[in-house]
mmCIF file of C-alpha atoms in Angstrom:
data_model
loop_
_atom_site.group_PDB
_atom_site.id
_atom_site.type_symbol
_atom_site.label_atom_id
_atom_site.label_comp_id
_atom_site.label_asym_id
_atom_site.label_seq_id
_atom_site.Cartn_x
_atom_site.Cartn_y
_atom_site.Cartn_z
ATOM 1 C CA MET A 142 8.089 -22.648 -14.053
ATOM 2 C CA LYS A 143 8.467 -19.054 -12.862
ATOM 3 C CA GLU A 144 6.259 -18.057 -9.922
ATOM 4 C CA ASP A 145 4.029 -15.011 -10.151
ATOM 5 C CA PRO A 146 5.294 -11.857 -8.451
ATOM 6 C CA ILE A 147 3.870 -10.444 -5.248
ATOM 7 C CA TYR A 148 3.215 -6.701 -5.222
ATOM 8 C CA PHE A 149 3.149 -5.140 -1.756
ATOM 9 C CA ILE A 150 1.303 -1.818 -2.033
ATOM 10 C CA ASP A 151 0.576 1.165 0.150
ATOM 11 C CA THR A 152 -0.963 4.517 -0.686
ATOM 12 C CA GLU A 153 -1.184 7.695 1.331
ATOM 13 C CA THR A 154 -4.084 9.972 0.500
ATOM 14 C CA THR A 155 -5.664 13.371 1.098
ATOM 15 C CA GLY A 156 -8.605 11.706 2.871
ATOM 16 C CA LEU A 157 -10.719 8.573 3.106
ATOM 17 C CA SER A 158 -13.007 8.891 0.055
ATOM 18 C CA SER A 159 -11.624 7.645 -3.257
ATOM 19 C CA LYS A 160 -14.323 9.685 -5.016
ATOM 20 C CA ARG A 161 -13.319 12.955 -3.370
ATOM 21 C CA HIS A 162 -9.706 12.554 -2.264
ATOM 22 C CA GLU A 163 -6.464 11.716 -4.059
ATOM 23 C CA ILE A 164 -3.267 9.761 -3.644
ATOM 24 C CA THR A 165 -0.286 11.736 -2.327
ATOM 25 C CA GLU A 166 2.220 8.886 -2.070
ATOM 26 C CA ILE A 167 2.556 5.374 -3.447
ATOM 27 C CA CYS A 168 5.002 2.598 -2.669
ATOM 28 C CA ILE A 169 5.182 -0.732 -4.468
ATOM 29 C CA LEU A 170 7.532 -3.535 -3.489
ATOM 30 C CA LYS A 171 7.746 -6.272 -6.106
ATOM 31 C CA ARG A 172 8.876 -9.657 -4.837
ATOM 32 C CA GLN A 173 9.628 -12.128 -7.607
ATOM 33 C CA PRO A 174 10.920 -15.498 -6.388
ATOM 34 C CA GLY A 175 14.517 -15.976 -7.509
ATOM 35 C CA GLU A 176 15.049 -12.244 -8.078
ATOM 36 C CA VAL A 177 16.094 -9.283 -5.957
ATOM 37 C CA ASP A 178 13.133 -7.321 -4.576
ATOM 38 C CA ARG A 179 12.429 -4.027 -6.368
ATOM 39 C CA GLN A 180 10.799 -1.069 -4.677
ATOM 40 C CA TRP A 181 9.339 2.143 -6.091
ATOM 41 C CA THR A 182 8.126 5.107 -4.060
ATOM 42 C CA TRP A 183 6.542 8.238 -5.523
ATOM 43 C CA ARG A 184 5.230 11.439 -4.075
ATOM 44 C CA VAL A 185 2.147 12.397 -6.060
ATOM 45 C CA ASN A 186 0.837 15.940 -6.371
ATOM 46 C CA PRO A 187 -2.887 16.236 -5.705
ATOM 47 C CA GLU A 188 -4.862 18.084 -8.372
ATOM 48 C CA HIS A 189 -7.668 19.070 -5.980
ATOM 49 C CA LEU A 190 -5.866 19.935 -2.774
ATOM 50 C CA TYR A 191 -8.842 22.038 -1.658
ATOM 51 C CA THR A 192 -10.733 18.773 -0.937
ATOM 52 C CA ALA A 193 -7.970 17.455 1.327
ATOM 53 C CA SER A 194 -8.399 16.641 4.981
ATOM 54 C CA VAL A 195 -5.877 18.616 7.020
ATOM 55 C CA TYR A 196 -5.726 15.666 9.422
ATOM 56 C CA ALA A 197 -4.793 13.269 6.584
ATOM 57 C CA LEU A 198 -2.130 15.604 5.214
ATOM 58 C CA ASN A 199 -0.555 16.010 8.659
ATOM 59 C CA LEU A 200 -0.738 12.285 9.433
ATOM 60 C CA ASN A 201 0.992 11.389 6.163
ATOM 61 C CA GLY A 202 3.661 14.078 6.436
ATOM 62 C CA PHE A 203 2.558 15.981 3.342
ATOM 63 C CA ASP A 204 4.910 18.915 2.709
ATOM 64 C CA PHE A 205 3.731 21.381 0.049
ATOM 65 C CA GLU A 206 7.232 22.485 -0.969
ATOM 66 C CA LEU A 207 8.735 18.991 -1.045
ATOM 67 C CA TRP A 208 5.873 17.607 -3.126
ATOM 68 C CA ALA A 209 6.057 20.595 -5.505
ATOM 69 C CA GLU A 210 9.772 19.920 -6.045
ATOM 70 C CA THR A 211 9.747 16.130 -6.228
ATOM 71 C CA GLY A 212 6.188 14.920 -6.800
ATOM 72 C CA LEU A 213 4.818 13.300 -9.920
ATOM 73 C CA SER A 214 1.584 14.428 -11.484
ATOM 74 C CA GLN A 215 -1.421 12.154 -11.032
ATOM 75 C CA ALA A 216 -1.085 11.168 -14.722
ATOM 76 C CA GLU A 217 2.601 10.278 -14.354
ATOM 77 C CA ALA A 218 1.892 8.221 -11.229
ATOM 78 C CA ALA A 219 -0.956 6.393 -12.957
ATOM 79 C CA LYS A 220 1.308 5.510 -15.893
ATOM 80 C CA GLU A 221 4.111 4.275 -13.614
ATOM 81 C CA CYS A 222 1.734 2.103 -11.563
ATOM 82 C CA ALA A 223 0.048 0.665 -14.649
ATOM 83 C CA GLU A 224 3.438 -0.379 -16.047
ATOM 84 C CA ILE A 225 4.481 -2.143 -12.826
ATOM 85 C CA LEU A 226 1.213 -3.695 -11.611
ATOM 86 C CA GLN A 227 0.441 -6.064 -14.416
ATOM 87 C CA ALA A 228 -1.320 -9.391 -14.240
ATOM 88 C CA PRO A 229 -0.436 -12.086 -13.366
ATOM 89 C CA GLY A 230 0.604 -11.690 -9.772
ATOM 90 C CA ILE A 231 -0.678 -11.175 -6.272
ATOM 91 C CA ILE A 232 -1.356 -7.814 -4.674
ATOM 92 C CA VAL A 233 -0.828 -7.593 -0.916
ATOM 93 C CA ALA A 234 -2.023 -4.572 1.042
ATOM 94 C CA HIS A 235 -3.136 -3.786 4.575
ATOM 95 C CA ASN A 236 -6.746 -2.766 4.029
ATOM 96 C CA ALA A 237 -6.478 -3.736 0.369
ATOM 97 C CA GLN A 238 -9.913 -2.451 -0.565
ATOM 98 C CA PHE A 239 -8.864 1.095 0.410
ATOM 99 C CA ASP A 240 -5.612 1.117 -1.581
ATOM 100 C CA LEU A 241 -7.113 -0.535 -4.648
ATOM 101 C CA LYS A 242 -10.090 1.850 -4.727
ATOM 102 C CA PHE A 243 -7.694 4.803 -4.761
ATOM 103 C CA LEU A 244 -5.454 3.256 -7.414
ATOM 104 C CA ARG A 245 -8.427 2.418 -9.642
ATOM 105 C CA SER A 246 -9.862 5.895 -9.149
ATOM 106 C CA MET A 247 -6.551 7.492 -10.140
ATOM 107 C CA MET A 248 -6.319 5.274 -13.223
ATOM 108 C CA HIS A 249 -9.849 6.142 -14.331
ATOM 109 C CA GLN A 250 -9.470 9.872 -13.677
ATOM 110 C CA GLN A 251 -6.231 9.913 -15.672
ATOM 111 C CA ASN A 252 -7.643 7.763 -18.516
ATOM 112 C CA GLN A 253 -4.840 5.281 -17.926
ATOM 113 C CA PRO A 254 -5.506 1.768 -19.240
ATOM 114 C CA PHE A 255 -4.605 -0.805 -16.607
ATOM 115 C CA SER A 256 -4.984 -4.443 -15.697
ATOM 116 C CA PHE A 257 -4.102 -5.213 -12.098
ATOM 117 C CA PRO A 258 -3.532 -8.773 -10.894
ATOM 118 C CA ASP A 259 -6.790 -10.414 -9.817
ATOM 119 C CA SER A 260 -5.366 -12.097 -6.725
ATOM 120 C CA VAL A 261 -5.433 -9.897 -3.626
ATOM 121 C CA VAL A 262 -4.371 -10.622 -0.049
ATOM 122 C CA CYS A 263 -5.491 -8.194 2.640
ATOM 123 C CA THR A 264 -3.228 -8.510 5.681
ATOM 124 C CA ARG A 265 -5.748 -6.620 7.809
ATOM 125 C CA SER A 266 -8.411 -9.256 7.084
ATOM 126 C CA LEU A 267 -5.872 -12.029 7.529
ATOM 127 C CA SER A 268 -4.853 -10.550 10.896
ATOM 128 C CA ASP A 269 -8.516 -10.443 11.936
ATOM 129 C CA GLN A 270 -8.933 -14.097 10.957
ATOM 130 C CA LEU A 271 -5.842 -15.119 12.924
ATOM 131 C CA LYS A 272 -6.782 -13.327 16.186
ATOM 132 C CA ILE A 273 -7.416 -16.690 17.822
ATOM 133 C CA ILE A 274 -3.759 -17.573 17.188
ATOM 134 C CA THR A 275 -2.143 -14.168 17.753
ATOM 135 C CA GLY A 276 -4.334 -12.883 20.574
ATOM 136 C CA TRP A 277 -4.295 -9.439 18.957
ATOM 137 C CA LYS A 278 -7.207 -7.201 19.890
ATOM 138 C CA SER A 279 -6.779 -4.887 16.891
ATOM 139 C CA SER A 280 -5.623 -5.422 13.351
ATOM 140 C CA SER A 281 -4.580 -1.835 12.666
ATOM 141 C CA MET A 282 -0.995 -1.577 11.447
ATOM 142 C CA ASP A 283 -0.060 0.705 14.346
ATOM 143 C CA SER A 284 -1.427 -1.830 16.851
ATOM 144 C CA ILE A 285 0.364 -4.689 15.107
ATOM 145 C CA ARG A 286 3.628 -2.735 15.219
ATOM 146 C CA GLY A 287 3.112 -2.465 18.969
ATOM 147 C CA TYR A 288 2.343 -6.181 19.388
ATOM 148 C CA LEU A 289 5.456 -7.171 17.432
ATOM 149 C CA GLY A 290 7.748 -4.506 18.902
ATOM 150 C CA TRP A 291 8.318 -2.754 15.584
ATOM 151 C CA SER A 292 9.249 0.896 15.359
ATOM 152 C CA THR A 293 6.545 3.390 14.460
ATOM 153 C CA GLU A 294 9.078 5.935 13.210
ATOM 154 C CA GLY A 295 8.058 6.887 9.684
ATOM 155 C CA ALA A 296 4.634 5.268 10.044
ATOM 156 C CA HIS A 297 2.014 6.557 7.624
ATOM 157 C CA THR A 298 4.559 7.040 4.891
ATOM 158 C CA ALA A 299 4.170 4.683 1.979
ATOM 159 C CA SER A 300 7.689 3.227 2.107
ATOM 160 C CA LYS A 301 7.652 2.480 5.872
ATOM 161 C CA ASP A 302 4.159 1.019 5.602
ATOM 162 C CA VAL A 303 5.163 -1.225 2.671
ATOM 163 C CA ASP A 304 8.285 -2.420 4.490
ATOM 164 C CA ASP A 305 6.165 -3.343 7.521
ATOM 165 C CA LEU A 306 3.467 -4.811 5.263
ATOM 166 C CA ALA A 307 5.978 -7.244 3.735
ATOM 167 C CA LYS A 308 7.255 -8.209 7.214
ATOM 168 C CA LEU A 309 3.692 -8.707 8.447
ATOM 169 C CA TYR A 310 2.799 -10.834 5.425
ATOM 170 C CA ASP A 311 5.838 -13.046 6.026
ATOM 171 C CA TYR A 312 4.974 -13.271 9.729
ATOM 172 C CA LEU A 313 1.350 -14.267 9.088
ATOM 173 C CA ILE A 314 2.245 -16.763 6.367
ATOM 174 C CA GLY A 315 4.762 -18.255 8.803
ATOM 175 C CA LEU A 316 2.042 -18.631 11.453
ATOM 176 C CA ILE A 317 -0.218 -20.383 8.968
ATOM 177 C CA SER A 318 2.611 -22.618 7.784
ATOM 178 C CA ASP A 319 3.564 -23.525 11.355
ATOM 179 C CA ARG A 320 -0.056 -24.477 12.107
ATOM 180 C CA ALA A 321 -0.297 -26.546 8.957
ATOM 181 C CA ASN A 322 2.789 -28.534 9.998
ATOM 182 C CA LEU A 323 1.401 -29.501 13.429
#
């Protein structure tokens, strides 16, 4: 029997409110047991840039010219995501509620039918729950990178964050598995 895929997801946005702000970058890494991992990364042009937080744009490396040349429209991004993120499966994200709110908002605003997998793993919550094992004081991705000695170069870009998300997921699942085998 074929196992369900795992979809590692990260979004970069123009701010923190899914009602006011928009996605500027999306990365999805699909891990299907027995298959080669597939990864998609899109720059996404905001339709309401006037609502953007300058801080968020700077943090995420938003470049007006680059996005204008290479970015998808919100509608194109919604269609691409809807085609890839289909049930069944498991979505994994660091602060999953944030990413899923933005993805759902984009889908609704673009009138894109979608059906995401129901199973969601939030590595931020899992990190919080495992603090007694890890000794970590913070579960932010930047803090975790520091604890594990991972590079922060490229942080707050969707592809770097998804790569580190997948590594963190594997690390945390390994901790749980090691504990279960004691």
